[in-house]
Amino acid sequence: MQFRLVRYFTLASLGMFALVALSLIYFERQQGNFFRQTGDEQRTFFGEVQQSFAKQQEESARRDLLTIHESGNVNLTRLFANALWEKDFAPFVAQVQAIDVDGCQAIADITDDQGKKAVPPEKKACFADIGKRITTLPGFKAIDAKVFDSMKKSTVFKIKVFDLRGITVYSSEHAQMGEDKSTNEGWRSAAFDGVPKSELTHRGKFSAFEGVVENRDLISSYLPVLDPGSSRIVGVFEVYSDVTPFLKQIQQTSAQIRATAAGNQQKLEAAGAENQAAVDATSHRQLATIAALLALLFGALLVIVKRADRIIQQQEADRAQVHQQLAQSEKMASLGQMVAGVAHQLNTPLAFSQNNILMVKDALQSMELPMKVAGRLSSILEDVEGDKVTIKVSQLKANLDKLQDGNVDVAMLQEMLKDVLGGIDQMSELVVNLRDFTRLDRAATTNADLNKSLHTVAYIAQAVIPKNIELVEEYGELPEVECNPSQLNQVFLNLINNAAQAIEGPGRIRVRSSAAGDKVRIEVQDNGRGIPDHVLPNIFDLYYTTKPAGEGTGLGLAIARNIVTEHGGDISVSTRVGVGTTFTVTLPVRQQPPLAKAA
């Protein structure tokens, strides 16, 4: 079957180009989605960074505010302690410490339903009584007045003083006096570690030096009170400072930062959309460019393939012509080898036929007179009346004597002519077989009887092979095979000649045929010397021969295999050195695909 290069190239290349185009479209979309996703992630990350920055800025501002006010409260505490502690608070704290609080502190706390500890009412009442006792101590009112006078019109909203037992010995909010803060972390940090502890809280309603205030942000600081002139802790101050204006400023700054971040985010998203549009446009241009290049490449390759297809077809035609010439050359070489044998076979019947014809010619010359006698018979006869014939006996006797003197044997002449006809039949058979064998009709694909073809080849081969080699024909029943008989005759003759050349001295060649399903098998077996292992792989190679220079062309088996292959068949060989070789040709009964043109 002819390989349609242009069609297969067109289908394959269009398929591949379509696959490449789909792959490019897929990767372009993937790339677009990647850029889009990357842009979204970058914008999201940028927004998160902006929000985180704003949050960190606000938290940092809050921490700074807390630190600054804590530092201010420390300084205020030191000033307050220097001004009031030694003269006013120290004696007053000493009086409060004289009050026993162990009974109140011994009352155990309770645990609520959520597992949190709470102060029982009796404990609260106990410390409230202590607070009332403190307010009745001498000097309380004077201290309270001094504190209020000192803190008015300041940012300090409330002051509390604790002794080292954690008892609130003074609070600008009198209701909180007497409370126990011994478990409070801020008090413990200031009282035991000497480290100030502050926190920022929001109060909806708060009692301050200026009266009751609402919605305020306060910083409460637990501050250690040092004995003047030493580092000994003698008490703890808790100072509440109003930082509402500062927090509002921080919040406004944070809002501005968030607004700026939102604006930047919008700008980033707009820039990202523009970049994405640019990327998509670039991708589309790239796809269009690649598609144009692929189309140009396809056109160029198509032109090249068409040119190559024409060259291949021309080469195929040249190859077929060369193959035909090689086959013709090989057949002529085979015919050249048969000339001597055929000439001998033709010479024998020609010789005795020529001799017999000369003898018949001589005999016919001796019969010339009797023929004349027969011609003149009418002149010898008398009148014919009814059943009576009158013969001139004297004249007839003279003529018969002449015929007897010629001594012609007609039976012998007939035998000699029969021999001549036999010789002519032999020559005719030989000529017919030669004609059948040597026909090189390239369109001679027909249904043929291979047994008849094999017999023809065997008949011709007997004129070539030595007389001491027996050629045995063993033919089985075969169906008619669709083939080129002339080409197969060349294959069979080549195999028989090779078998004869492989036999040294007397030998036997067997030619067998058999059918198996939709195939036929032809075997040519000899009992010659066999094929050596180092020669066997090369026997079908073109121009390979083991014969001396001038005696072999190396074309026989190569052409034989090519002919069998073109018939859709197979040729194989089995051999044993010193035992013999068998070539087996397997052919299909029907050609599928159709036979290629004969070479």
PDB file of C-alpha atoms in Angstrom, residues 270-452:
ATOM      1  CA  ALA A 270      -6.362  49.806  39.589  1.00  0.00           C
ATOM      2  CA  ALA A 271      -2.701  49.366  38.675  1.00  0.00           C
ATOM      3  CA  GLY A 272      -3.112  45.603  38.985  1.00  0.00           C
ATOM      4  CA  ALA A 273      -6.144  45.689  36.669  1.00  0.00           C
ATOM      5  CA  GLU A 274      -4.179  47.731  34.131  1.00  0.00           C
ATOM      6  CA  ASN A 275      -1.226  45.375  34.401  1.00  0.00           C
ATOM      7  CA  GLN A 276      -3.521  42.378  34.019  1.00  0.00           C
ATOM      8  CA  ALA A 277      -5.098  43.919  30.930  1.00  0.00           C
ATOM      9  CA  ALA A 278      -1.626  44.590  29.546  1.00  0.00           C
ATOM     10  CA  VAL A 279      -0.589  40.998  30.297  1.00  0.00           C
ATOM     11  CA  ASP A 280      -3.745  39.657  28.619  1.00  0.00           C
ATOM     12  CA  ALA A 281      -3.186  41.862  25.579  1.00  0.00           C
ATOM     13  CA  THR A 282       0.445  40.767  25.387  1.00  0.00           C
ATOM     14  CA  SER A 283      -0.590  37.128  25.705  1.00  0.00           C
ATOM     15  CA  HIS A 284      -3.133  37.531  22.928  1.00  0.00           C
ATOM     16  CA  ARG A 285      -0.556  39.167  20.699  1.00  0.00           C
ATOM     17  CA  GLN A 286       1.872  36.374  21.503  1.00  0.00           C
ATOM     18  CA  LEU A 287      -0.763  33.766  20.665  1.00  0.00           C
ATOM     19  CA  ALA A 288      -1.561  35.518  17.387  1.00  0.00           C
ATOM     20  CA  THR A 289       2.139  35.780  16.557  1.00  0.00           C
ATOM     21  CA  ILE A 290       2.762  32.128  17.413  1.00  0.00           C
ATOM     22  CA  ALA A 291      -0.301  31.093  15.395  1.00  0.00           C
ATOM     23  CA  ALA A 292       0.981  33.077  12.414  1.00  0.00           C
ATOM     24  CA  LEU A 293       4.445  31.550  12.802  1.00  0.00           C
ATOM     25  CA  LEU A 294       2.944  28.075  13.069  1.00  0.00           C
ATOM     26  CA  ALA A 295       0.901  28.688   9.931  1.00  0.00           C
ATOM     27  CA  LEU A 296       4.009  29.967   8.143  1.00  0.00           C
ATOM     28  CA  LEU A 297       5.981  26.970   9.413  1.00  0.00           C
ATOM     29  CA  PHE A 298       3.224  24.623   8.272  1.00  0.00           C
ATOM     30  CA  GLY A 299       3.182  26.226   4.827  1.00  0.00           C
ATOM     31  CA  ALA A 300       6.957  26.001   4.516  1.00  0.00           C
ATOM     32  CA  LEU A 301       7.011  22.408   5.716  1.00  0.00           C
ATOM     33  CA  LEU A 302       4.134  21.522   3.400  1.00  0.00           C
ATOM     34  CA  VAL A 303       6.061  22.901   0.428  1.00  0.00           C
ATOM     35  CA  ILE A 304       9.150  20.967   1.542  1.00  0.00           C
ATOM     36  CA  VAL A 305       7.151  17.773   2.074  1.00  0.00           C
ATOM     37  CA  LYS A 306       5.451  18.098  -1.301  1.00  0.00           C
ATOM     38  CA  ARG A 307       8.844  18.544  -2.891  1.00  0.00           C
ATOM     39  CA  ALA A 308      10.187  15.605  -0.907  1.00  0.00           C
ATOM     40  CA  ASP A 309       7.146  13.553  -1.900  1.00  0.00           C
ATOM     41  CA  ARG A 310       7.801  14.229  -5.566  1.00  0.00           C
ATOM     42  CA  ILE A 311      11.460  13.312  -5.073  1.00  0.00           C
ATOM     43  CA  ILE A 312      10.470  10.137  -3.215  1.00  0.00           C
ATOM     44  CA  GLN A 313       8.008   9.210  -5.931  1.00  0.00           C
ATOM     45  CA  GLN A 314      10.676   9.813  -8.567  1.00  0.00           C
ATOM     46  CA  GLN A 315      13.141   7.802  -6.542  1.00  0.00           C
ATOM     47  CA  GLU A 316      10.560   5.065  -6.155  1.00  0.00           C
ATOM     48  CA  ALA A 317      10.023   5.037  -9.907  1.00  0.00           C
ATOM     49  CA  ASP A 318      13.795   4.974 -10.429  1.00  0.00           C
ATOM     50  CA  ARG A 319      14.134   2.243  -7.813  1.00  0.00           C
ATOM     51  CA  ALA A 320      11.426   0.219  -9.512  1.00  0.00           C
ATOM     52  CA  GLN A 321      13.200   0.676 -12.833  1.00  0.00           C
ATOM     53  CA  VAL A 322      16.554  -0.273 -11.310  1.00  0.00           C
ATOM     54  CA  HIS A 323      14.920  -3.239  -9.617  1.00  0.00           C
ATOM     55  CA  GLN A 324      13.430  -4.257 -12.949  1.00  0.00           C
ATOM     56  CA  GLN A 325      16.834  -3.928 -14.553  1.00  0.00           C
ATOM     57  CA  LEU A 326      18.466  -5.935 -11.755  1.00  0.00           C
ATOM     58  CA  ALA A 327      15.816  -8.611 -12.043  1.00  0.00           C
ATOM     59  CA  GLN A 328      16.274  -8.630 -15.810  1.00  0.00           C
ATOM     60  CA  SER A 329      20.036  -8.814 -15.364  1.00  0.00           C
ATOM     61  CA  GLU A 330      19.738 -11.666 -12.877  1.00  0.00           C
ATOM     62  CA  LYS A 331      17.328 -13.499 -15.137  1.00  0.00           C
ATOM     63  CA  MET A 332      19.594 -12.992 -18.121  1.00  0.00           C
ATOM     64  CA  ALA A 333      22.479 -14.326 -16.038  1.00  0.00           C
ATOM     65  CA  SER A 334      20.382 -17.367 -15.186  1.00  0.00           C
ATOM     66  CA  LEU A 335      19.404 -17.761 -18.819  1.00  0.00           C
ATOM     67  CA  GLY A 336      23.030 -17.490 -19.817  1.00  0.00           C
ATOM     68  CA  GLN A 337      23.809 -20.428 -17.549  1.00  0.00           C
ATOM     69  CA  MET A 338      20.987 -22.401 -19.173  1.00  0.00           C
ATOM     70  CA  VAL A 339      22.039 -21.750 -22.778  1.00  0.00           C
ATOM     71  CA  ALA A 340      24.490 -24.636 -22.936  1.00  0.00           C
ATOM     72  CA  GLY A 341      22.016 -27.158 -21.535  1.00  0.00           C
ATOM     73  CA  VAL A 342      19.151 -25.865 -23.645  1.00  0.00           C
ATOM     74  CA  ALA A 343      21.367 -25.912 -26.749  1.00  0.00           C
ATOM     75  CA  HIS A 344      22.256 -29.524 -26.039  1.00  0.00           C
ATOM     76  CA  GLN A 345      18.619 -30.466 -25.516  1.00  0.00           C
ATOM     77  CA  LEU A 346      17.678 -28.721 -28.763  1.00  0.00           C
ATOM     78  CA  ASN A 347      20.641 -30.132 -30.724  1.00  0.00           C
ATOM     79  CA  THR A 348      19.735 -33.814 -30.254  1.00  0.00           C
ATOM     80  CA  PRO A 349      16.177 -33.665 -31.686  1.00  0.00           C
ATOM     81  CA  LEU A 350      17.350 -31.227 -34.355  1.00  0.00           C
ATOM     82  CA  ALA A 351      20.144 -33.619 -35.457  1.00  0.00           C
ATOM     83  CA  PHE A 352      18.071 -36.758 -35.832  1.00  0.00           C
ATOM     84  CA  SER A 353      15.132 -34.782 -37.264  1.00  0.00           C
ATOM     85  CA  GLN A 354      17.430 -33.319 -39.904  1.00  0.00           C
ATOM     86  CA  ASN A 355      18.849 -36.759 -40.706  1.00  0.00           C
ATOM     87  CA  ASN A 356      15.392 -38.360 -40.967  1.00  0.00           C
ATOM     88  CA  ILE A 357      14.119 -35.557 -43.166  1.00  0.00           C
ATOM     89  CA  LEU A 358      17.074 -36.057 -45.563  1.00  0.00           C
ATOM     90  CA  MET A 359      16.350 -39.783 -45.722  1.00  0.00           C
ATOM     91  CA  VAL A 360      12.652 -39.123 -46.374  1.00  0.00           C
ATOM     92  CA  LYS A 361      13.671 -36.676 -49.105  1.00  0.00           C
ATOM     93  CA  ASP A 362      15.790 -39.345 -50.772  1.00  0.00           C
ATOM     94  CA  ALA A 363      12.983 -41.871 -50.462  1.00  0.00           C
ATOM     95  CA  LEU A 364      10.498 -39.436 -51.931  1.00  0.00           C
ATOM     96  CA  GLN A 365      12.827 -38.922 -54.895  1.00  0.00           C
ATOM     97  CA  SER A 366      12.778 -42.693 -55.526  1.00  0.00           C
ATOM     98  CA  MET A 367       8.988 -42.567 -55.491  1.00  0.00           C
ATOM     99  CA  GLU A 368       8.879 -39.963 -58.221  1.00  0.00           C
ATOM    100  CA  LEU A 369       8.432 -42.581 -61.014  1.00  0.00           C
ATOM    101  CA  PRO A 370       5.636 -44.509 -59.305  1.00  0.00           C
ATOM    102  CA  MET A 371       3.848 -41.278 -58.742  1.00  0.00           C
ATOM    103  CA  LYS A 372       4.132 -40.532 -62.406  1.00  0.00           C
ATOM    104  CA  VAL A 373       2.802 -44.064 -63.125  1.00  0.00           C
ATOM    105  CA  ALA A 374      -0.152 -43.301 -60.939  1.00  0.00           C
ATOM    106  CA  GLY A 375      -0.587 -40.073 -62.848  1.00  0.00           C
ATOM    107  CA  ARG A 376      -0.680 -41.850 -66.146  1.00  0.00           C
ATOM    108  CA  LEU A 377      -2.935 -44.636 -64.904  1.00  0.00           C
ATOM    109  CA  SER A 378      -5.826 -43.092 -66.705  1.00  0.00           C
ATOM    110  CA  SER A 379      -4.056 -43.505 -70.019  1.00  0.00           C
ATOM    111  CA  ILE A 380      -3.499 -47.209 -69.321  1.00  0.00           C
ATOM    112  CA  LEU A 381      -7.147 -47.963 -68.593  1.00  0.00           C
ATOM    113  CA  GLU A 382      -9.438 -49.093 -71.468  1.00  0.00           C
ATOM    114  CA  ASP A 383     -13.055 -48.405 -71.706  1.00  0.00           C
ATOM    115  CA  VAL A 384     -14.991 -48.883 -68.532  1.00  0.00           C
ATOM    116  CA  GLU A 385     -18.331 -50.628 -68.958  1.00  0.00           C
ATOM    117  CA  GLY A 386     -20.253 -51.434 -65.790  1.00  0.00           C
ATOM    118  CA  ASP A 387     -18.095 -53.526 -63.505  1.00  0.00           C
ATOM    119  CA  LYS A 388     -15.517 -54.334 -66.199  1.00  0.00           C
ATOM    120  CA  VAL A 389     -12.175 -52.478 -66.609  1.00  0.00           C
ATOM    121  CA  THR A 390      -9.907 -53.116 -69.546  1.00  0.00           C
ATOM    122  CA  ILE A 391      -6.158 -52.678 -68.684  1.00  0.00           C
ATOM    123  CA  LYS A 392      -3.279 -52.559 -71.081  1.00  0.00           C
ATOM    124  CA  VAL A 393      -1.222 -55.168 -69.316  1.00  0.00           C
ATOM    125  CA  SER A 394       1.898 -54.731 -71.269  1.00  0.00           C
ATOM    126  CA  GLN A 395       2.280 -51.071 -70.409  1.00  0.00           C
ATOM    127  CA  LEU A 396       1.271 -51.592 -66.713  1.00  0.00           C
ATOM    128  CA  LYS A 397       3.752 -54.373 -66.187  1.00  0.00           C
ATOM    129  CA  ALA A 398       6.585 -52.204 -67.356  1.00  0.00           C
ATOM    130  CA  ASN A 399       5.705 -49.455 -64.888  1.00  0.00           C
ATOM    131  CA  LEU A 400       5.342 -51.855 -61.914  1.00  0.00           C
ATOM    132  CA  ASP A 401       8.737 -53.274 -62.638  1.00  0.00           C
ATOM    133  CA  LYS A 402      10.197 -49.775 -62.329  1.00  0.00           C
ATOM    134  CA  LEU A 403       8.482 -49.213 -58.940  1.00  0.00           C
ATOM    135  CA  GLN A 404       9.782 -52.516 -57.606  1.00  0.00           C
ATOM    136  CA  ASP A 405      13.299 -51.629 -58.640  1.00  0.00           C
ATOM    137  CA  GLY A 406      13.116 -48.455 -56.394  1.00  0.00           C
ATOM    138  CA  ASN A 407      12.817 -50.625 -53.267  1.00  0.00           C
ATOM    139  CA  VAL A 408      10.899 -47.950 -51.184  1.00  0.00           C
ATOM    140  CA  ASP A 409       9.674 -48.998 -47.655  1.00  0.00           C
ATOM    141  CA  VAL A 410       6.660 -46.785 -46.799  1.00  0.00           C
ATOM    142  CA  ALA A 411       6.415 -48.047 -43.188  1.00  0.00           C
ATOM    143  CA  MET A 412       9.997 -46.994 -42.575  1.00  0.00           C
ATOM    144  CA  LEU A 413       9.238 -43.542 -43.936  1.00  0.00           C
ATOM    145  CA  GLN A 414       6.275 -43.230 -41.544  1.00  0.00           C
ATOM    146  CA  GLU A 415       8.437 -44.194 -38.559  1.00  0.00           C
ATOM    147  CA  MET A 416      11.060 -41.667 -39.528  1.00  0.00           C
ATOM    148  CA  LEU A 417       8.423 -38.910 -39.792  1.00  0.00           C
ATOM    149  CA  LYS A 418       7.074 -39.956 -36.387  1.00  0.00           C
ATOM    150  CA  ASP A 419      10.544 -39.485 -34.899  1.00  0.00           C
ATOM    151  CA  VAL A 420      10.716 -36.088 -36.508  1.00  0.00           C
ATOM    152  CA  LEU A 421       7.368 -35.141 -34.958  1.00  0.00           C
ATOM    153  CA  GLY A 422       8.607 -36.363 -31.568  1.00  0.00           C
ATOM    154  CA  GLY A 423      11.706 -34.195 -31.816  1.00  0.00           C
ATOM    155  CA  ILE A 424       9.581 -31.251 -32.847  1.00  0.00           C
ATOM    156  CA  ASP A 425       7.344 -31.854 -29.799  1.00  0.00           C
ATOM    157  CA  GLN A 426      10.400 -31.884 -27.529  1.00  0.00           C
ATOM    158  CA  MET A 427      11.636 -28.632 -29.002  1.00  0.00           C
ATOM    159  CA  SER A 428       8.147 -27.130 -28.804  1.00  0.00           C
ATOM    160  CA  GLU A 429       7.836 -28.092 -25.123  1.00  0.00           C
ATOM    161  CA  LEU A 430      11.212 -26.608 -24.391  1.00  0.00           C
ATOM    162  CA  VAL A 431      10.329 -23.410 -26.218  1.00  0.00           C
ATOM    163  CA  VAL A 432       6.991 -23.119 -24.387  1.00  0.00           C
ATOM    164  CA  ASN A 433       8.673 -23.587 -21.022  1.00  0.00           C
ATOM    165  CA  LEU A 434      11.327 -21.062 -21.927  1.00  0.00           C
ATOM    166  CA  ARG A 435       8.676 -18.619 -23.022  1.00  0.00           C
ATOM    167  CA  ASP A 436       6.685 -19.073 -19.784  1.00  0.00           C
ATOM    168  CA  PHE A 437       9.795 -18.711 -17.728  1.00  0.00           C
ATOM    169  CA  THR A 438      11.327 -15.693 -19.430  1.00  0.00           C
ATOM    170  CA  ARG A 439       8.160 -13.592 -19.743  1.00  0.00           C
ATOM    171  CA  LEU A 440       8.707 -10.260 -17.900  1.00  0.00           C
ATOM    172  CA  ASP A 441       5.236  -8.802 -18.192  1.00  0.00           C
ATOM    173  CA  ARG A 442       5.056  -6.248 -15.350  1.00  0.00           C
ATOM    174  CA  ALA A 443       1.260  -6.360 -15.263  1.00  0.00           C
ATOM    175  CA  ALA A 444       1.093 -10.159 -15.233  1.00  0.00           C
ATOM    176  CA  THR A 445      -0.725 -10.475 -11.904  1.00  0.00           C
ATOM    177  CA  THR A 446      -3.130 -13.356 -12.248  1.00  0.00           C
ATOM    178  CA  ASN A 447      -4.466 -16.442 -10.529  1.00  0.00           C
ATOM    179  CA  ALA A 448      -1.818 -19.060 -11.206  1.00  0.00           C
ATOM    180  CA  ASP A 449      -1.241 -22.746 -10.544  1.00  0.00           C
ATOM    181  CA  LEU A 450       2.077 -22.726  -8.695  1.00  0.00           C
ATOM    182  CA  ASN A 451       2.500 -26.479  -9.153  1.00  0.00           C
ATOM    183  CA  LYS A 452       2.561 -25.901 -12.912  1.00  0.00           C
TER     184      LYS A 452
END
